[in-house]
């Protein structure tokens, strides 16, 4: 999705951009250029915008956006937040590269500018380097607070605090309790007793007994994630434009005033300075209490939702304790409780990115350069939800940890909720002890239900991003909007823009529906909606949104409402239950010109013209009889392909081009009775036909202002409609003479074409179609039928090359079950493994990942949400095919899963709909499958295939490139060899 090109295109938006440009250049560019590093060999990542870099792509759940980027760009990515370079690791290998191999260079902290005030040199957690001060604090804590001895000594105190908590809860029976608050108070008081021998918080008091201490502490925490211009543009650090440093300093002093007297008393007894004691304690309070209480809150929520797990914990507690009221559990005898805690820490790591690190020196990780001063995140959240690392990663399954050696002690990099390396959380043993004892007591002593008899299986599990990944904790949201509206340079730019924005907003507001009860989705930005969040692989971004918001989501692309279905149930709601209201096509504005009423694939409604095309093609092209009649032709075209390959032995062949030529010529013979392409000629014999078709295809996905803001439709601001029309006419000129010749023959009434020799063109002429109607039908069928088929064969070949065992099985099947050297269509039914390989390819790489967009002709309800009239609708077949809730080990190529299974792509099984379903389902399904079968079987049966330069096939790049069809990013080039 070329957002930049869209914004730079013609029209209103570009006018805004042009207006901004001089300002941007003069005011910001010259200041920031000095600081923006042009380091080489950085990890890949989404292209940064000028000045703001990737800031606009981070969104409210950075861990989700960064997981999306990692899917697209790999496990180590780089982003530019303003001029600050950020590197994010999202796989166990990348995490080990940072936290183990390069730990000594990368264990500095990136301290938020708001914390970088007079006290900063005394920090522990935020200590920018691992110098003397940090070392002495770490030793002190290890010995006096978190050592086995210290923990044993604190056990009575923990028990006392636990009893207080339980006492409070007993008095609250049948009333609503905020679990997070209660646990926070317990933890906080335990800590304050360890340090000051004093409680600071009371259970009944919302803000804490000591005049809002709790509230003030959570305010301090907010500064970590509060977007700050000085963090993104270090050039502005000294000005503290948003005043955050000043505010934070003031708040810190206020917090200190709570315990200053006590510190003074004890200062004489300790060697450390006053500031050291205070800073250390404040941070420990924040870190320990918030992480622990969030873990307990999440575990309670998960156990409430997962009834079976809850009753297993209860059973275990019951059988391992002697009395009803004792809470002195032996935690080593509670494996299931421990597994639940581990599973919670996997799914809801309190610090989803750990605590940001900074590179003290330039170094290399995974062969990429990490320049000095780069900020470093480890996306622990993404690693823990990676289906390549975890089976069925989104489900809460404590059982996965039972009998497993995997631990959070910083050795197993697929599971590092406490971090690893020298900056690993020192409070791990104490934190886990607190979680264990509080959780066990809460579950053992009480039953818990949701208020108003709410169904626990529907408990809202949405996360809010913050320093600690809390459940909907209201204070710690990533306030990007706040940042943009804050003080400083950005707000000046915004103010300059405002009058213009208001004018545009009022014009388009008229057009934006204010429909109620829409499916949930990420909050749209003013004017642009969610355009900036779609990225280059929309099917991936939409899958991530579905994880957050559910199987039916809504997005705003400008003023165009888009609804995306990402589960079999949501697909049924659209393609089956409401097929009659949702089967119009949403046609891109670039192709919505004078010829649009003649489209087949893009026919906006299911009216007379579409019906007659559907009937004609079903009878004359796709019926069993027609398919049988075409079998000789298919055989001939495959033979020509094999002949070409025999002449190419030992040379590199582009598989996509090869299959495209074969399928195109087969279809052009069915339609016109003639070949159009030549195997040897890259661009096709008929004057670059292939290239021209590809260009036309690209218009379907080209970002177009008129699609996002239909108000601009009439002006065709980017000139795309005009260009598409011109391109179509050029293609028509290649074959129009054939139509004219044929028509002339018919009108001379001299020629009688025998029924068996009639092409599809004859049928269309007989039915009275005009030239333009025939031209459009031909283009539609070529586009729908060739790229889809050839991309399926290309992906299948790539998967088979990568999965040697599957390739061997297929070769064996073809060898033993075909009675001759040549594969013919009569053999095809004897190849169950071939068919399973094709199905598995279509599951993992559906050629139309979002189907072809539909459009609501009337307002209707799907899954209890409203789909307003004119909504555009996608069905994310790509996500459904990779959903771990539906498919075991979904990312692996395992054709075996289809053997003996009745699951088919005929539009009845909604977990597998690569050809769609309902009345707009692909009419060419059997035609396409027959072509894929015969081409793939012949390629594998007749030849051996290897990668050029002896490249290792297990390392074959499988990246996808989004377009109208889902192609391989790198075309598959293989050397063809004689079959052994
Ligand atoms: C592996 C091969 C193919 C795949 C995966 C495929 C997939 C699809 C999909 C997903 C749709 C949209 C369905 C929907 O919106 O629910 C579609 C529509 C269509 N396909 Fe295919 N297709 C393939 C081959 C073919 C072939 C070979 C032809 C013709 C020669 C063809 C002709 C069409 C047409 C005409 C439509 C539009 C139907 C309508 O809107 O009424 N397809 N295809």
XYZ file of C-alpha atoms in Angstrom, residues 268-689:
422
model
C 23.139 7.890 59.239
C 22.960 4.133 59.564
C 23.543 3.431 55.888
C 26.431 4.213 53.644
C 24.399 5.239 50.631
C 23.456 8.844 50.019
C 19.927 10.102 50.614
C 19.126 10.322 46.926
C 20.221 6.778 46.337
C 17.836 5.415 48.937
C 14.928 7.402 47.623
C 15.394 6.700 43.946
C 16.000 3.050 44.528
C 12.911 2.695 46.632
C 10.608 4.644 44.408
C 11.550 2.548 41.395
C 11.382 -0.712 43.253
C 7.943 0.160 44.500
C 6.760 0.930 41.012
C 8.356 -2.010 39.340
C 7.610 -4.739 41.857
C 4.079 -3.754 42.778
C 2.794 -3.080 39.302
C 4.314 -6.105 37.580
C 3.203 -8.467 40.334
C -0.321 -7.138 40.625
C -0.774 -7.138 36.858
C 0.339 -10.807 36.711
C -2.122 -11.783 39.422
C -4.926 -9.812 37.785
C -4.299 -11.463 34.408
C -4.099 -14.943 35.960
C -7.397 -14.434 37.768
C -8.970 -13.227 34.530
C -7.629 -16.178 32.521
C -8.710 -18.690 35.159
C -12.170 -17.176 35.312
C -12.409 -17.482 31.553
C -10.996 -21.025 31.536
C -13.196 -22.877 33.960
C -11.413 -26.180 33.586
C -8.037 -24.674 34.489
C -9.624 -22.929 37.505
C -11.054 -26.157 38.870
C -7.703 -27.924 38.382
C -5.959 -25.196 40.428
C -8.622 -25.485 43.120
C -8.256 -29.249 43.282
C -4.513 -28.996 43.524
C -4.701 -26.421 46.326
C -7.282 -28.453 48.182
C -5.213 -31.632 48.164
C -2.010 -29.914 49.147
C -3.101 -27.975 52.168
C -4.058 -29.334 55.548
C -6.524 -26.799 56.724
C -8.978 -24.453 55.118
C -7.336 -21.344 56.321
C -3.639 -21.970 56.193
C -1.918 -20.260 53.315
C 1.508 -21.706 53.911
C 1.478 -23.677 50.707
C 4.437 -25.656 49.543
C 4.684 -24.212 46.138
C 7.027 -26.867 44.834
C 4.075 -29.251 45.275
C 1.724 -27.114 43.190
C 2.840 -27.755 39.603
C -0.466 -26.745 38.043
C -0.584 -23.389 39.844
C 3.000 -22.742 38.740
C 2.113 -23.710 35.179
C -0.798 -21.238 35.265
C 1.510 -18.453 36.411
C 3.980 -19.318 33.664
C 1.217 -19.395 31.059
C -0.030 -15.981 32.228
C 3.477 -14.559 32.007
C 3.724 -15.987 28.490
C 0.468 -14.509 27.212
C 0.567 -11.274 29.229
C 4.184 -10.413 29.974
C 4.066 -7.422 32.343
C 6.791 -5.660 30.321
C 5.915 -6.522 26.699
C 9.166 -4.956 25.427
C 11.226 -5.551 28.585
C 12.758 -2.230 29.677
C 14.337 -0.394 26.737
C 18.078 -0.877 26.324
C 20.615 1.274 24.548
C 23.738 0.406 22.568
C 26.852 1.741 24.327
C 28.919 0.814 21.319
C 28.225 -0.079 17.712
C 27.983 -3.851 17.322
C 26.507 -6.578 15.116
C 23.427 -8.714 15.751
C 22.287 -11.321 13.201
C 24.702 -9.771 10.708
C 23.072 -6.351 11.001
C 24.713 -3.287 12.451
C 23.330 -1.812 15.664
C 24.816 1.680 15.794
C 25.861 3.286 19.071
C 22.949 4.900 20.961
C 20.310 2.806 19.226
C 17.366 2.134 21.483
C 16.530 -1.570 21.779
C 13.254 -3.345 22.484
C 12.753 -7.091 22.860
C 9.180 -7.880 21.823
C 8.604 -10.570 24.429
C 4.865 -10.321 23.717
C 5.372 -11.262 20.042
C 7.826 -14.092 20.783
C 5.336 -15.613 23.192
C 2.555 -15.559 20.589
C 4.599 -16.847 17.695
C 2.985 -19.995 16.261
C 6.423 -21.187 15.140
C 7.531 -21.263 18.763
C 4.299 -22.184 20.547
C 1.576 -24.566 19.534
C -1.839 -22.902 19.537
C -0.203 -19.774 20.963
C -3.308 -17.683 21.618
C -4.983 -20.211 23.874
C -4.455 -20.300 27.604
C -3.101 -23.810 28.172
C -1.108 -24.175 31.404
C -0.645 -27.858 30.504
C 2.042 -26.895 28.003
C 4.398 -26.135 30.898
C 3.739 -29.351 32.815
C 6.733 -31.637 32.681
C 8.556 -29.087 30.550
C 11.939 -27.820 31.544
C 11.263 -24.380 30.113
C 11.789 -21.647 32.663
C 11.840 -17.880 32.902
C 15.314 -17.718 34.356
C 16.791 -16.092 31.282
C 18.235 -19.209 29.645
C 15.330 -20.131 27.358
C 14.992 -17.248 24.939
C 11.574 -18.263 23.724
C 10.296 -17.429 27.192
C 11.844 -14.393 28.875
C 9.143 -12.425 30.722
C 11.815 -11.330 33.247
C 14.397 -10.553 30.580
C 17.858 -12.107 30.467
C 21.477 -11.094 30.747
C 22.928 -8.634 33.173
C 19.886 -6.334 33.287
C 17.504 -9.218 33.966
C 14.921 -8.543 36.684
C 16.672 -9.065 40.052
C 13.330 -9.331 41.834
C 12.292 -12.543 40.037
C 12.363 -14.895 43.049
C 10.574 -12.460 45.288
C 8.036 -11.503 42.587
C 7.170 -15.118 41.856
C 6.827 -15.873 45.561
C 4.348 -13.024 45.967
C 2.348 -14.047 42.916
C 2.216 -17.649 44.119
C 1.100 -16.868 47.648
C -1.435 -14.160 46.814
C -2.944 -16.117 43.961
C -3.127 -19.378 45.909
C -4.835 -17.613 48.821
C -7.318 -15.781 46.621
C -8.373 -18.978 44.880
C -8.215 -21.268 47.849
C -10.295 -19.163 50.155
C -12.881 -17.590 47.846
C -15.058 -18.254 44.874
C -15.058 -15.500 42.282
C -17.785 -14.485 39.869
C -18.243 -11.553 37.535
C -20.680 -8.771 38.508
C -24.196 -8.948 37.020
C -23.834 -12.670 36.327
C -21.765 -11.913 33.254
C -20.559 -14.913 31.317
C -16.845 -15.387 32.238
C -16.105 -17.002 28.879
C -16.862 -13.592 27.342
C -14.592 -11.676 29.719
C -12.938 -8.798 27.873
C -9.222 -9.575 27.617
C -8.110 -6.405 25.853
C -4.691 -5.130 26.802
C -3.623 -1.563 27.293
C -0.075 -0.785 26.465
C 2.058 0.750 29.170
C 5.288 0.228 30.974
C 3.545 -2.811 32.463
C 1.067 -4.429 30.137
C -2.005 -3.883 32.280
C -5.587 -4.941 31.796
C -7.325 -1.820 30.713
C -5.538 0.262 33.386
C -6.770 3.692 32.488
C -3.627 5.702 33.029
C -0.887 4.192 30.977
C -1.998 4.401 27.376
C 0.429 5.334 24.634
C -0.879 8.808 24.001
C 0.260 9.412 20.456
C -2.556 11.859 19.897
C -1.646 13.655 23.065
C 1.894 13.868 21.779
C 0.775 15.401 18.547
C -1.390 17.868 20.366
C 1.249 18.612 23.020
C 3.437 21.662 23.288
C 6.267 22.377 20.935
C 7.062 22.289 17.310
C 4.649 19.602 16.258
C 1.702 21.380 17.708
C 2.691 24.525 15.812
C 2.613 22.520 12.598
C -0.706 21.087 13.618
C -2.111 24.503 14.349
C -1.025 25.646 10.918
C -2.825 22.711 9.404
C -5.972 23.013 11.446
C -7.924 25.555 9.348
C -7.286 23.508 6.220
C -8.171 20.290 7.971
C -11.413 21.786 9.252
C -12.475 22.828 5.742
C -11.758 19.367 4.343
C -13.345 17.713 7.330
C -16.630 19.538 6.905
C -16.802 18.746 3.243
C -16.271 15.060 3.765
C -18.179 14.709 7.014
C -21.362 14.951 4.978
C -20.311 11.721 3.309
C -19.061 9.797 6.310
C -21.810 7.586 7.692
C -22.235 7.806 11.437
C -23.495 4.253 11.606
C -23.978 2.758 15.051
C -23.094 -0.691 16.360
C -20.287 -1.218 13.855
C -17.915 -4.144 14.368
C -15.019 -3.118 16.639
C -11.676 -2.000 15.220
C -8.688 0.265 15.802
C -9.723 3.868 16.468
C -9.588 5.866 13.240
C -7.561 9.068 12.946
C -9.387 12.180 11.818
C -9.680 12.419 8.036
C -7.416 9.498 7.101
C -9.122 6.946 9.347
C -6.974 3.802 9.483
C -5.240 4.190 6.102
C -1.846 4.589 7.787
C -2.247 1.265 9.618
C -2.827 -0.938 6.605
C 0.780 -1.277 5.501
C 2.158 -3.228 2.599
C 0.569 -6.552 3.549
C -3.057 -5.703 4.379
C -3.923 -9.349 5.047
C -1.283 -9.407 7.823
C -2.287 -6.112 9.456
C -5.935 -7.154 9.331
C -5.060 -10.489 10.934
C -3.374 -8.642 13.797
C -6.401 -6.361 14.231
C -8.612 -9.448 14.307
C -6.482 -10.820 17.153
C -7.138 -7.645 19.079
C -10.739 -6.873 18.167
C -12.332 -10.151 17.159
C -13.278 -11.988 13.978
C -15.357 -9.170 12.494
C -13.648 -5.800 12.487
C -14.323 -2.442 10.913
C -11.778 -0.002 9.555
C -12.096 3.416 8.020
C -10.151 3.996 4.840
C -10.718 7.716 4.619
C -14.511 7.932 4.646
C -14.930 4.447 3.170
C -16.068 1.938 5.770
C -14.425 -1.476 5.435
C -15.516 -4.615 7.289
C -13.175 -7.602 7.426
C -14.216 -11.141 8.367
C -11.439 -13.343 9.769
C -13.083 -16.511 11.062
C -15.215 -19.253 9.501
C -18.245 -17.984 11.483
C -17.790 -14.416 10.250
C -17.287 -15.726 6.686
C -20.538 -17.722 6.966
C -22.322 -14.562 8.151
C -21.206 -12.796 4.994
C -20.952 -15.427 2.260
C -23.896 -17.591 3.311
C -26.408 -16.003 5.678
C -26.306 -12.593 3.975
C -25.014 -13.551 0.552
C -28.053 -11.987 -1.140
C -27.315 -8.568 0.414
C -23.525 -8.695 0.355
C -22.689 -10.116 -3.053
C -22.281 -6.907 -5.018
C -18.665 -6.069 -5.831
C -16.912 -3.017 -4.487
C -15.195 -1.799 -7.608
C -11.986 0.284 -7.425
C -12.554 3.780 -8.789
C -9.697 3.344 -11.301
C -11.752 0.787 -13.221
C -15.150 2.416 -12.695
C -15.272 4.039 -16.146
C -17.530 3.815 -19.185
C -16.823 0.116 -19.692
C -17.650 -0.893 -16.093
C -21.218 -2.115 -16.815
C -19.733 -4.937 -18.926
C -17.477 -6.430 -16.244
C -17.810 -10.028 -15.101
C -15.468 -10.336 -12.106
C -15.977 -6.694 -11.147
C -19.660 -6.551 -12.055
C -20.969 -4.275 -9.291
C -24.329 -6.002 -9.025
C -25.706 -9.446 -9.792
C -27.933 -8.061 -12.550
C -28.866 -9.315 -16.011
C -25.455 -8.903 -17.653
C -23.642 -10.734 -14.831
C -26.266 -13.502 -14.851
C -25.939 -14.122 -18.568
C -22.116 -14.245 -18.324
C -22.284 -16.612 -15.395
C -24.732 -18.935 -17.202
C -22.837 -18.847 -20.478
C -19.456 -19.519 -18.875
C -20.911 -22.259 -16.665
C -22.417 -24.049 -19.657
C -19.766 -23.456 -22.288
C -16.520 -23.264 -20.337
C -16.761 -24.717 -16.858
C -19.360 -27.522 -17.132
C -18.197 -31.157 -16.789
C -18.847 -31.608 -20.501
C -16.906 -28.481 -21.460
C -14.009 -29.451 -19.200
C -13.856 -32.883 -20.793
C -13.903 -31.338 -24.243
C -10.954 -29.097 -23.281
C -8.857 -31.985 -21.979
C -7.057 -32.547 -25.309
C -6.202 -28.848 -25.475
C -4.833 -28.810 -21.916
C -2.754 -31.878 -22.708
C -1.338 -30.218 -25.803
C -0.394 -27.034 -23.940
C 1.289 -28.987 -21.124
C 3.160 -30.982 -23.780
C 4.426 -27.759 -25.358
C 5.595 -26.596 -21.952
C 7.445 -29.876 -21.356
C 8.996 -29.648 -24.830
C 10.275 -26.167 -24.020
C 11.732 -27.443 -20.736
C 13.529 -30.342 -22.393
C 15.422 -27.744 -24.409
C 16.300 -25.853 -21.216
C 17.964 -28.625 -19.232
C 20.678 -27.383 -16.894
C 19.422 -23.817 -17.242
C 17.504 -21.512 -14.928
C 13.758 -21.292 -15.522
C 11.333 -18.737 -14.076
C 8.525 -21.041 -12.880
C 5.883 -18.292 -12.617
C 6.499 -17.123 -16.214
C 6.536 -20.676 -17.517
C 3.191 -21.603 -15.949
C 1.648 -18.228 -16.788
C 2.439 -18.771 -20.472
C 0.955 -22.289 -20.371
C -2.273 -21.263 -18.629
C -2.645 -18.105 -20.712
C -2.341 -19.997 -24.002
C -4.772 -22.663 -22.825
C -7.338 -20.008 -21.930
C -6.721 -17.951 -25.074
C -7.390 -21.095 -27.108
C -10.607 -21.753 -25.202
C -11.654 -18.130 -25.774
C -10.199 -17.175 -29.189
C -8.883 -20.494 -30.549
C -5.343 -19.045 -30.663
C -2.032 -18.805 -28.711
C -0.923 -15.349 -27.624
C 2.288 -15.973 -25.733
C 5.574 -17.612 -26.559
C 7.676 -19.446 -23.944
C 10.914 -17.869 -25.068
C 9.650 -14.307 -25.207
C 9.592 -12.517 -21.883
C 6.905 -10.020 -22.822
C 4.708 -12.269 -24.950
C 4.534 -12.167 -28.694
C 1.654 -9.772 -28.974
C 3.559 -6.572 -28.209
C 4.080 -6.831 -24.468
C 0.642 -8.293 -23.709
